[in-house]
Coordinates of C-alpha atoms and ligand atoms in Angstrom, one line a residue:
Chain A
M987 CA 29.2 79.0 45.8
L988 CA 25.9 80.5 45.9
S989 CA 25.7 81.3 42.4
G990 CA 23.6 78.3 41.6
F991 CA 21.3 79.3 44.1
R992 CA 21.3 83.2 42.9
T993 CA 20.9 82.1 39.5
L994 CA 18.4 79.3 39.7
L995 CA 15.9 81.2 41.9
Y996 CA 16.1 84.7 39.4
K997 CA 15.2 81.7 37.1
E998 CA 12.2 80.6 38.5
L999 CA 11.2 84.0 39.5
L1000 CA 11.6 85.2 35.8
R1001 CA 9.6 81.9 34.6
F1002 CA 6.6 83.2 36.0
W1003 CA 6.8 86.6 36.4
K1004 CA 7.1 86.2 32.1
V1005 CA 3.6 84.8 32.6
S1006 CA 2.0 86.7 35.4
F1007 CA -1.2 87.6 33.7
Q1008 CA -1.5 83.6 34.4
T1009 CA 0.6 83.4 37.8
V1010 CA -0.3 86.3 39.4
G1011 CA -3.5 87.9 37.6
A1012 CA -5.5 84.8 37.4
P1013 CA -5.5 84.0 41.1
V1014 CA -6.3 87.7 41.8
L1015 CA -9.3 87.6 39.8
T1016 CA -10.5 84.0 41.2
A1017 CA -10.4 85.6 45.0
L1018 CA -12.0 88.7 44.1
L1019 CA -15.0 86.8 42.7
Y1020 CA -15.0 84.5 46.1
L1021 CA -15.2 87.5 47.9
L1022 CA -18.1 89.2 46.0
I1023 CA -20.2 85.8 46.0
F1024 CA -19.5 84.8 49.5
S1025 CA -19.8 88.1 51.2
H1026 CA -22.8 89.2 49.1
V1027 CA -24.7 85.9 50.1
L1028 CA -23.7 86.0 53.8
E1029 CA -22.3 89.6 55.0
S1030 CA -26.1 90.5 56.7
H1031 CA -26.3 87.5 58.6
V1032 CA -22.8 86.3 60.0
Q1033 CA -20.4 87.8 62.1
V1034 CA -17.3 85.4 63.3
H1035 CA -15.2 86.4 66.3
G1036 CA -17.2 89.7 66.3
V1037 CA -15.7 90.4 63.0
P1038 CA -18.3 91.3 60.0
Y1039 CA -17.9 87.8 57.4
G1040 CA -16.8 90.1 54.4
A1041 CA -13.6 91.4 56.7
F1042 CA -13.2 88.1 58.1
L1043 CA -13.4 86.3 54.7
I1044 CA -10.2 88.6 53.4
P1045 CA -7.4 87.4 55.1
G1046 CA -8.4 83.6 55.0
L1047 CA -8.7 84.2 50.4
V1048 CA -5.2 86.0 50.9
I1049 CA -3.4 83.6 52.3
M1050 CA -5.5 80.8 50.9
S1051 CA -4.4 82.0 47.8
A1052 CA -1.0 82.7 48.2
L1053 CA -0.6 79.0 49.3
Q1054 CA -1.7 77.3 46.6
N1055 CA 0.1 79.7 44.5
A1056 CA 3.2 78.5 46.2
F1057 CA 2.4 75.1 45.5
A1058 CA 1.7 75.6 42.0
N1059 CA 4.6 77.2 41.3
S1060 CA 7.1 74.7 42.2
S1061 CA 5.1 71.6 41.5
S1062 CA 4.5 72.8 38.0
S1063 CA 8.1 74.4 37.4
L1064 CA 9.5 71.2 38.1
I1065 CA 7.0 68.6 36.1
Q1066 CA 7.4 71.0 33.4
S1067 CA 11.2 70.9 32.8
K1068 CA 11.4 67.0 34.0
V1069 CA 8.2 66.5 30.9
T1070 CA 10.0 68.6 28.5
G1071 CA 13.7 67.6 29.6
S1072 CA 15.3 70.9 30.3
V1073 CA 15.6 70.1 33.8
V1074 CA 19.0 68.8 32.4
F1075 CA 20.2 72.5 32.5
V1076 CA 20.0 72.8 35.9
L1077 CA 21.0 69.2 36.8
L1078 CA 24.3 69.6 34.7
P1079 CA 25.9 72.6 36.5
P1080 CA 27.7 72.5 39.6
I1081 CA 24.5 72.9 41.9
S1082 CA 24.2 71.4 45.2
Y1083 CA 20.8 69.5 46.0
V1084 CA 20.2 72.0 49.0
E1085 CA 20.9 75.3 46.6
F1086 CA 18.2 73.5 44.3
F1087 CA 16.1 73.2 47.4
L1088 CA 16.1 76.5 48.7
A1089 CA 16.0 78.1 44.6
Y1090 CA 12.6 76.7 44.4
V1091 CA 11.1 76.9 47.6
V1092 CA 12.1 80.6 47.8
A1093 CA 10.7 81.6 44.5
A1094 CA 7.3 79.5 45.6
M1095 CA 7.3 81.4 48.8
L1096 CA 7.7 84.5 46.8
R1097 CA 4.8 83.8 44.1
G1098 CA 2.6 83.1 47.3
V1099 CA 3.1 86.7 48.7
M1100 CA 2.7 88.4 45.5
V1101 CA -0.6 86.8 44.6
G1102 CA -1.5 86.8 48.4
L1103 CA -0.1 90.7 48.2
G1104 CA -2.9 91.3 45.0
V1105 CA -5.9 89.5 46.7
L1106 CA -5.1 91.9 50.0
L1107 CA -4.7 94.8 47.3
V1108 CA -8.1 93.9 45.3
T1109 CA -10.2 92.9 48.0
M1110 CA -9.6 95.4 51.2
W1111 CA -11.6 98.0 49.7
F1112 CA -14.8 96.1 50.5
A1113 CA -14.5 95.9 54.1
P1114 CA -13.2 97.1 57.0
L1115 CA -9.7 95.6 57.6
T1116 CA -7.3 96.0 60.5
F1117 CA -3.5 94.7 60.8
V1118 CA -3.1 94.6 64.4
A1119 CA -0.2 92.7 64.5
P1120 CA 1.5 92.4 60.8
H1121 CA 5.1 90.4 62.2
W1122 CA 2.5 87.5 62.7
I1123 CA 0.9 88.4 58.8
L1124 CA 4.2 88.4 57.5
L1125 CA 5.2 85.2 59.2
F1126 CA 2.7 82.9 58.4
I1127 CA 2.3 83.9 55.0
V1128 CA 6.2 83.2 54.5
L1129 CA 6.2 79.6 56.6
G1130 CA 3.2 78.8 54.8
G1131 CA 4.3 79.7 51.3
G1132 CA 7.5 77.8 52.5
I1133 CA 6.0 74.5 53.3
M1134 CA 3.6 74.9 50.6
G1135 CA 6.6 75.4 48.0
T1136 CA 8.3 72.5 49.6
L1137 CA 5.3 70.2 49.2
G1138 CA 4.8 71.2 45.4
M1139 CA 8.6 70.3 45.0
I1140 CA 7.7 67.1 46.3
A1141 CA 5.0 66.7 44.1
G1142 CA 6.7 67.6 41.2
I1143 CA 9.4 65.2 41.3
W1144 CA 7.4 62.4 42.2
A1145 CA 4.8 63.0 39.3
D1146 CA 5.9 61.6 36.1
K1147 CA 2.7 63.0 34.3
F1148 CA 0.6 66.1 34.4
D1149 CA -2.6 64.6 35.6
Q1150 CA -0.2 62.8 38.4
L1151 CA 0.3 66.1 40.0
A1152 CA -3.2 67.2 39.0
G1153 CA -4.3 64.1 41.4
F1154 CA -2.2 65.6 43.9
Q1155 CA -3.4 69.2 43.8
N1156 CA -7.4 68.1 43.8
F1157 CA -7.0 65.3 46.2
L1158 CA -4.2 66.6 48.9
I1159 CA -3.8 70.6 48.6
L1160 CA -7.1 71.8 47.5
P1161 CA -8.9 69.9 50.7
L1162 CA -6.0 70.9 53.1
T1163 CA -6.4 74.4 52.2
M1164 CA -10.9 74.6 51.7
L1165 CA -11.0 72.9 54.9
S1166 CA -9.1 74.9 56.8
G1167 CA -11.2 77.7 58.2
V1168 CA -10.8 80.3 55.2
F1169 CA -14.4 80.7 54.9
Y1170 CA -15.5 80.0 58.5
S1171 CA -14.3 79.8 62.0
I1172 CA -13.8 76.2 62.8
H1173 CA -16.0 76.7 66.3
S1174 CA -18.8 76.6 63.9
L1175 CA -17.8 73.3 63.3
P1176 CA -19.6 70.0 64.9
E1177 CA -17.1 68.5 67.3
F1178 CA -15.9 65.7 65.3
W1179 CA -15.0 68.1 62.4
Q1180 CA -13.5 70.7 64.6
L1181 CA -11.2 67.9 65.9
V1182 CA -10.2 66.6 62.0
S1183 CA -9.4 70.6 61.5
R1184 CA -6.6 70.4 64.1
F1185 CA -4.8 67.5 62.5
N1186 CA -4.5 70.3 59.2
P1187 CA -1.6 72.3 59.5
V1188 CA -2.9 74.5 56.9
F1189 CA -5.6 75.5 59.8
Y1190 CA -2.7 76.6 62.1
M1191 CA -1.8 79.2 59.5
I1192 CA -5.1 80.5 58.5
D1193 CA -5.5 81.0 61.9
G1194 CA -2.5 82.9 62.9
F1195 CA -2.5 84.9 59.7
R1196 CA -6.0 86.2 60.9
F1197 CA -4.8 87.2 64.0
G1198 CA -2.4 89.3 62.6
F1199 CA -5.3 91.3 61.4
F1200 CA -7.9 91.4 64.0
G1201 CA -6.2 90.2 67.3
V1202 CA -8.4 87.1 67.6
S1203 CA -8.0 83.1 66.5
D1204 CA -9.3 79.9 67.7
V1205 CA -6.0 79.2 68.8
A1206 CA -3.1 81.3 70.1
P1207 CA -0.4 82.4 67.5
E1208 CA 2.6 81.1 69.5
S1209 CA 1.2 77.5 69.7
S1210 CA 0.2 78.0 65.8
V1211 CA 3.6 79.0 64.7
A1212 CA 5.3 76.0 66.4
V1213 CA 3.1 73.7 64.9
V1214 CA 3.6 75.6 61.3
T1215 CA 7.3 75.4 61.9
A1216 CA 7.6 71.9 62.8
T1217 CA 5.9 71.1 59.6
L1218 CA 8.1 73.1 57.3
L1219 CA 10.9 71.5 59.0
L1220 CA 9.4 67.9 58.6
V1221 CA 8.4 68.4 54.8
S1222 CA 12.3 70.1 54.3
A1223 CA 13.8 67.4 55.7
A1224 CA 11.6 64.9 53.6
T1225 CA 12.5 66.8 50.4
L1226 CA 16.3 67.5 51.5
A1227 CA 16.6 63.5 51.6
L1228 CA 14.5 63.0 48.3
L1229 CA 16.9 65.4 46.2
R1230 CA 19.7 63.6 48.0
S1231 CA 19.2 60.3 47.1
G1232 CA 18.2 61.7 43.2
Y1233 CA 14.9 60.4 43.3
K1234 CA 13.2 60.6 39.9
L1235 CA 15.9 63.2 38.8
R1236 CA 18.9 61.3 38.9
S1237 CA 18.2 57.8 38.2
Chain B
M248 CA 49.8 63.8 27.9
S249 CA 47.5 63.8 31.0
V250 CA 44.5 62.0 31.6
A251 CA 41.2 64.4 30.9
V252 CA 38.4 61.6 31.2
A253 CA 39.1 57.8 33.4
I254 CA 36.5 55.8 33.0
S255 CA 36.9 52.2 35.0
Q256 CA 34.4 49.4 35.5
V257 CA 31.6 51.0 35.1
E258 CA 28.1 49.2 35.0
K259 CA 24.8 50.7 34.9
R260 CA 21.4 48.5 35.1
F261 CA 18.3 49.7 34.4
G262 CA 15.7 46.8 35.9
S263 CA 16.9 43.7 34.0
L264 CA 18.9 45.3 31.2
R265 CA 22.6 45.9 31.6
A266 CA 23.0 48.7 29.7
L267 CA 26.7 49.3 30.7
A268 CA 28.6 46.5 31.5
G269 CA 32.0 47.3 32.7
V270 CA 33.4 49.7 30.7
S271 CA 36.9 51.2 31.1
L272 CA 38.0 54.0 29.0
Q273 CA 40.8 56.7 29.1
I274 CA 40.7 59.8 27.1
G275 CA 43.8 62.1 27.4
E276 CA 43.7 66.2 27.4
G277 CA 43.5 67.5 24.0
E278 CA 42.1 64.5 22.4
F279 CA 39.6 64.4 19.6
F280 CA 37.8 61.2 20.8
G281 CA 34.7 59.2 18.8
L282 CA 32.4 56.9 20.8
L283 CA 30.2 55.1 18.5
G284 CA 27.8 52.3 18.3
P285 CA 24.3 51.3 17.3
N286 CA 21.0 52.3 18.9
G287 CA 20.8 51.6 22.4
A288 CA 24.5 50.3 23.0
G289 CA 25.3 52.5 26.2
K290 CA 26.6 55.6 24.7
T291 CA 24.0 57.9 25.9
T292 CA 23.9 56.4 29.4
L293 CA 27.9 56.4 29.7
I294 CA 27.8 60.1 29.0
S295 CA 24.9 60.6 31.5
C296 CA 27.1 58.6 34.0
L297 CA 29.9 61.0 33.4
A298 CA 27.5 64.3 33.9
G299 CA 25.9 62.9 37.0
L300 CA 22.6 62.4 35.0
V301 CA 22.8 58.4 36.0
R302 CA 24.4 56.9 39.2
P303 CA 26.2 54.1 38.0
D304 CA 25.6 51.2 40.0
A305 CA 29.6 50.5 40.2
G306 CA 33.0 51.8 38.7
Q307 CA 34.3 55.0 38.8
L308 CA 34.5 58.2 36.5
T309 CA 36.8 61.2 36.8
V310 CA 36.7 64.5 34.9
M311 CA 40.3 66.4 34.2
G312 CA 41.2 64.2 38.0
H313 CA 37.7 65.0 40.0
D314 CA 35.3 62.4 41.0
V315 CA 32.2 62.7 39.5
L316 CA 30.1 62.1 42.6
G317 CA 32.2 62.8 45.2
D318 CA 33.9 65.9 43.7
Y319 CA 31.1 66.5 41.5
R320 CA 31.2 70.2 41.9
E321 CA 35.0 70.8 40.2
A322 CA 34.2 67.7 37.6
R323 CA 30.9 69.6 36.2
R324 CA 32.7 72.9 36.0
R325 CA 35.0 71.3 33.6
L326 CA 32.2 69.3 31.6
G327 CA 30.1 70.8 28.9
V328 CA 27.7 68.5 27.3
V329 CA 25.3 68.4 24.6
P330 CA 22.6 66.5 25.4
Q331 CA 21.1 63.9 22.3
E332 CA 17.2 64.9 23.4
L333 CA 16.4 68.3 21.7
V334 CA 15.3 70.2 24.8
F335 CA 14.8 73.6 25.6
D336 CA 13.0 76.4 27.8
P337 CA 10.6 77.7 26.5
F338 CA 9.9 80.7 28.6
F339 CA 13.3 82.4 27.4
S340 CA 14.7 83.7 24.6
V341 CA 18.4 82.6 23.4
R342 CA 20.1 85.2 25.3
E343 CA 18.5 84.4 28.3
T344 CA 19.1 80.9 28.3
L345 CA 22.8 81.2 27.8
R346 CA 23.2 84.0 30.4
I347 CA 21.1 81.6 33.2
Q348 CA 23.2 79.4 31.7
S349 CA 26.8 81.2 33.2
G350 CA 24.6 81.7 36.0
Y351 CA 24.7 78.7 37.2
F352 CA 28.3 77.9 36.6
G353 CA 29.1 81.4 38.7
I354 CA 29.8 83.4 35.5
R355 CA 28.3 86.7 36.0
H356 CA 29.2 88.8 32.6
N357 CA 29.8 86.5 30.0
D358 CA 28.5 88.2 27.5
D359 CA 31.8 88.4 25.4
W360 CA 31.9 85.0 25.3
I361 CA 28.3 84.6 24.5
D362 CA 28.3 86.9 21.6
E363 CA 31.4 84.8 20.5
I364 CA 29.7 81.7 20.6
L365 CA 26.7 83.2 19.0
A366 CA 28.6 84.3 15.9
N367 CA 30.2 81.0 15.5
L368 CA 26.8 79.2 15.8
D369 CA 25.4 81.2 13.4
L370 CA 23.2 82.5 16.1
T371 CA 23.4 86.2 16.3
A372 CA 20.5 87.1 14.5
K373 CA 18.4 84.9 16.8
A374 CA 19.6 85.9 20.1
D375 CA 16.5 87.7 20.9
T376 CA 14.1 85.2 20.1
N377 CA 12.2 82.7 22.2
M378 CA 13.4 79.3 22.4
R379 CA 10.2 78.7 21.2
R380 CA 10.2 80.6 17.8
L381 CA 13.5 78.6 16.6
S382 CA 13.8 75.5 14.1
G383 CA 14.8 72.5 15.4
G384 CA 18.3 72.9 13.7
M385 CA 18.6 76.1 15.4
K386 CA 17.4 74.6 18.8
R387 CA 20.2 72.1 18.7
R388 CA 22.9 74.9 18.0
V389 CA 21.8 76.3 21.2
L390 CA 22.2 73.2 23.1
V391 CA 25.5 73.4 21.8
A392 CA 26.0 77.0 22.6
Q393 CA 24.9 76.1 26.4
A394 CA 27.3 73.6 27.0
L395 CA 30.0 76.0 26.3
V396 CA 28.9 78.9 28.4
H397 CA 31.7 78.1 31.3
K398 CA 34.4 77.1 28.8
P399 CA 34.7 73.8 29.7
P400 CA 38.2 71.9 29.5
V401 CA 36.0 68.8 28.6
I402 CA 33.3 68.9 25.7
V403 CA 31.0 65.9 25.1
L404 CA 28.6 66.3 22.1
D405 CA 25.8 63.2 22.2
E406 CA 24.8 63.3 18.6
P407 CA 25.1 67.4 17.9
T408 CA 24.8 67.1 14.3
A409 CA 21.4 65.1 14.2
G410 CA 19.1 67.9 12.1
V411 CA 21.5 70.2 11.3
D412 CA 21.7 71.5 7.6
V413 CA 25.1 70.7 5.8
E414 CA 26.1 74.5 6.1
L415 CA 25.9 74.7 9.4
R416 CA 27.3 71.5 10.6
Q417 CA 30.7 72.8 8.7
G418 CA 30.9 76.1 10.8
L419 CA 29.9 73.6 13.7
W420 CA 33.0 71.3 13.2
Q421 CA 35.1 74.1 12.5
F422 CA 34.7 75.6 15.9
I423 CA 34.6 72.3 17.6
R424 CA 37.9 72.0 15.6
R425 CA 39.4 74.9 17.0
L426 CA 38.3 74.6 20.6
N427 CA 40.1 71.4 20.4
H428 CA 43.1 72.9 18.9
D429 CA 43.0 75.2 21.6
G430 CA 43.4 72.6 24.1
H431 CA 39.6 71.3 24.9
T432 CA 39.0 67.6 25.2
V433 CA 36.1 66.5 22.6
I434 CA 34.4 63.6 23.1
L435 CA 31.8 62.9 20.2
T436 CA 29.3 60.2 19.5
T437 CA 27.4 60.4 15.8
H438 CA 26.0 58.0 13.5
Y439 CA 27.4 60.0 10.4
L440 CA 30.6 57.6 10.6
E441 CA 32.3 59.8 7.5
E442 CA 32.3 62.5 10.4
A443 CA 33.6 60.9 13.0
E444 CA 36.3 59.4 10.5
A445 CA 37.0 63.0 9.7
L446 CA 37.0 64.4 13.0
C447 CA 38.1 61.8 15.7
A448 CA 41.6 60.9 16.2
R449 CA 40.4 58.0 18.0
I450 CA 37.6 55.7 18.7
A451 CA 35.8 53.4 21.1
M452 CA 33.1 51.4 19.6
L453 CA 30.0 50.3 22.3
K454 CA 28.1 47.4 21.7
A455 CA 25.8 46.1 24.5
G456 CA 27.4 48.0 27.0
K457 CA 30.7 46.6 26.3
V458 CA 33.6 48.4 24.6
V459 CA 34.5 45.9 21.3
A460 CA 37.1 48.4 19.7
L461 CA 39.1 50.8 21.1
D462 CA 42.3 52.4 19.1
T463 CA 43.2 55.6 16.6
T464 CA 40.9 56.0 13.8
R465 CA 43.8 55.6 11.6
N466 CA 44.8 52.0 13.2
L467 CA 41.0 50.9 12.7
L468 CA 41.1 51.6 9.4
A469 CA 44.4 50.1 8.9
R470 CA 43.2 46.8 10.4
F471 CA 40.2 46.8 7.7
S472 CA 42.4 48.3 5.3
G473 CA 41.9 47.6 1.4
Q474 CA 39.0 47.2 -0.6
T475 CA 35.4 46.5 -0.1
L476 CA 33.9 44.7 -3.1
N477 CA 30.0 44.8 -3.1
L478 CA 28.2 42.3 -5.8
R479 CA 25.0 41.1 -6.9
L480 CA 25.1 37.9 -8.6
A481 CA 22.1 36.6 -11.4
G482 CA 19.7 34.0 -11.1
A483 CA 19.6 31.7 -8.0
V484 CA 23.3 30.4 -8.4
Q485 CA 25.1 29.9 -5.4
L486 CA 28.4 31.3 -4.0
P487 CA 30.9 28.6 -4.1
P488 CA 31.2 27.1 -0.7
A489 CA 34.7 28.6 -0.5
L490 CA 33.7 31.8 -1.1
Q491 CA 30.7 32.4 1.1
A492 CA 33.0 31.4 3.7
R493 CA 34.6 34.6 3.1
A494 CA 31.4 36.8 2.4
T495 CA 28.5 38.6 4.3
E496 CA 25.5 39.0 2.6
N497 CA 23.0 41.1 3.0
G498 CA 19.9 42.0 0.5
G499 CA 21.4 39.9 -2.1
I500 CA 24.3 42.1 -1.9
W501 CA 27.6 39.7 -1.3
T502 CA 30.1 41.4 0.4
F503 CA 34.1 40.6 0.2
H504 CA 37.0 42.1 2.1
L505 CA 40.1 42.7 -0.2
A506 CA 43.2 42.9 1.4
T507 CA 44.6 44.4 -1.8
L508 CA 43.7 44.6 -5.3
D509 CA 45.9 41.4 -6.2
E510 CA 43.2 39.4 -4.3
L511 CA 40.2 40.6 -6.9
E512 CA 41.2 38.5 -10.1
P513 CA 41.4 35.2 -8.3
L514 CA 38.2 35.8 -6.7
L515 CA 36.5 36.3 -9.9
A516 CA 37.9 33.5 -11.6
A517 CA 36.3 31.4 -8.6
L518 CA 33.3 33.1 -9.5
R519 CA 33.5 31.9 -12.7
V520 CA 34.3 28.5 -12.3
G521 CA 31.2 28.4 -9.8
G522 CA 29.2 29.4 -12.8
C523 CA 28.1 32.5 -10.9
V524 CA 27.3 35.3 -13.4
I525 CA 27.8 38.5 -11.9
E526 CA 25.1 41.3 -12.2
D527 CA 26.2 44.3 -10.3
L528 CA 29.6 45.2 -9.0
R529 CA 30.9 47.9 -6.9
L530 CA 34.5 48.4 -5.5
T531 CA 35.4 50.8 -2.9
Q532 CA 38.3 51.7 -0.2
T533 CA 37.1 50.5 3.0
D534 CA 35.9 53.3 5.4
L535 CA 34.8 53.5 8.9
E536 CA 31.9 52.3 8.2
D537 CA 33.0 48.9 7.0
V538 CA 34.9 48.9 10.1
F539 CA 31.9 49.6 12.4
L540 CA 29.7 46.7 10.6
G541 CA 32.9 44.3 10.8
V542 CA 33.2 45.4 14.3
M543 CA 29.2 45.0 15.1
Q544 CA 28.8 41.5 13.2
E545 CA 31.7 39.8 15.1
G546 CA 34.3 41.6 16.4
R547 CA 36.0 41.0 13.3
V548 CA 38.7 43.5 13.8
S549 CA 40.2 41.9 16.9
E550 CA 40.6 39.0 14.6
R551 CA 42.5 40.1 11.7
T552 CA 46.3 41.0 12.6
P553 CA 47.0 44.9 11.4
C554 CA 48.8 44.9 8.2
Ligands
ATP1979 N1 16.3 55.7 31.9 C1 16.3 54.9 31.5 N2 15.2 53.7 31.8 C2 15.3 52.3 31.2 N3 15.9 52.1 30.4 C3 17.2 52.8 29.9 C4 17.1 54.4 30.2 N4 18.0 55.1 29.4 C5 18.4 54.3 28.7 N5 17.8 52.9 28.9 C6 18.4 51.7 28.0 O1 20.0 51.6 27.8 C7 20.2 51.1 26.9 C8 21.4 51.8 26.3 O2 20.8 53.0 25.9 P1 21.1 54.4 25.4 O3 20.6 55.8 25.5 O4 22.4 54.8 26.6 O5 22.0 54.1 24.1 P2 22.9 54.8 23.2 O6 23.9 54.3 22.8 O7 22.7 56.4 23.5 O8 21.7 54.8 21.8 P3 21.4 55.8 20.5 O9 22.5 55.7 19.5 O10 20.1 55.3 20.1 O11 21.4 57.4 21.4 C9 18.8 51.0 26.2 O12 18.6 49.7 26.0 C10 17.9 51.9 26.5 O13 16.5 51.3 26.2
MG1980 MG1 22.1 57.6 22.7

């Protein structure tokens, strides 16, 4: 019964693992560059929540990279197989839409976690990090990766061309992840932008994730988990409905 | 004989285009069935409906008694489709591709069968080559292999020999024939009509989404049996009106169908009387291509009584 899910998950993991230089290596390097530049410029001037800026920045970079790569994984896999036509190989076998959904989302999440781990491993040497509550760390990266993997599925199913997908990525995913408190605490923002940030689910992922390291956050992690879980359920329901209807996959 | 594939009243529109306009077909278990028709007739659309890639607007399709929508798991398990488009997953080698495809069908340790398919399709030497590095014909063979990993009782081949070299085409047909001999039902679409004539015991012809002929290959040929006479006339002389009604013209070549050779002499006499001078003449045994053209032009087969 679950062999479709298992094999599809395996295929998705193998797919990005075979090109791990680009799918894991490249984002790790990008995050390292961010860290070196920003912390070099700001380290001596800024502390956030009583944490030196470099240390504050690292968890944000970790989860931002994880989220962006989770999105990239499911969206690029789907659009590639749609554009090349090889999507028929997963549409012809007896795989249910639920298995289909779970395989893509779990693969995306795992890629996110792997990239996040990679970023953590190369950046943690540059600033004093603590791991106050590791279970929050894990919970937020898993839920956040799930949300982004799901959004990636929606984008990959919807887009017919690579530039449409790039639009989705540049106008939705990138602003959501960048404007969410990766580089700052939202308390440092003007009130209006603080309010806007509170409508951004990515803000809660990052805030809760960071709580796991330092034990301080803008919002209580319990509240953040509630927001993030609700978001995951919402986008999952939407994606499952899309898949069930056969939208753009089974005409 | 029990039914392998039942298609009843299937309709499909793409916008204002009626790709399938009420198609009904029954294909028996163990048949070697041909699905013919010109470009755009709806062959691929019909196959896609059967495979669950396209959802019909109306009608029902079953594979070995399982509804392709309501009971899709069982239906798809019993169906192997070689798609018309040359598609491949560039990340994997041939063997990885086939192992993954087996896994989708719930088959874990399939290497014996995979090796056998590879050997029959002359792919053994390429088993560990990445899909990107295969030639077009080899990619198509992998598509055939992918459709067979789960030993489906019903095999559908949508133009499997397009771009495949002669030697392999022979090998492929030998393999497919053997599978058919072992009880697999085979449904084939092809534009190589001599291939269909040699392989298929029964044929459906599709035109603009409708079945316009459905019969055994033998009957189809018999209905049109006899000779085909092609001739070109010298100068600008017109055919006598009585003869024009019997002939079709294409690029200056007139085609006549003769039930028997006895009809030849009177025809030539009529030409002489009409003042026609024959520049070139060719007489051939009617083949499936003539039947096909006849059916496509105006559904002539149904008007002619079988001999
Ligand atoms: N996804 C689609 N969207 C819109 N129109 C389509 C789609 N698929 C097929 N058609 C149209 O439906 C008709 C039937 O196409 P189909 O591919 O079934 O033909 P075919 O008989 O397989 O032809 P060929 O011999 O060229 O493969 C064509 O007019 C085609 O343009
Ligand atoms: Mg076709």
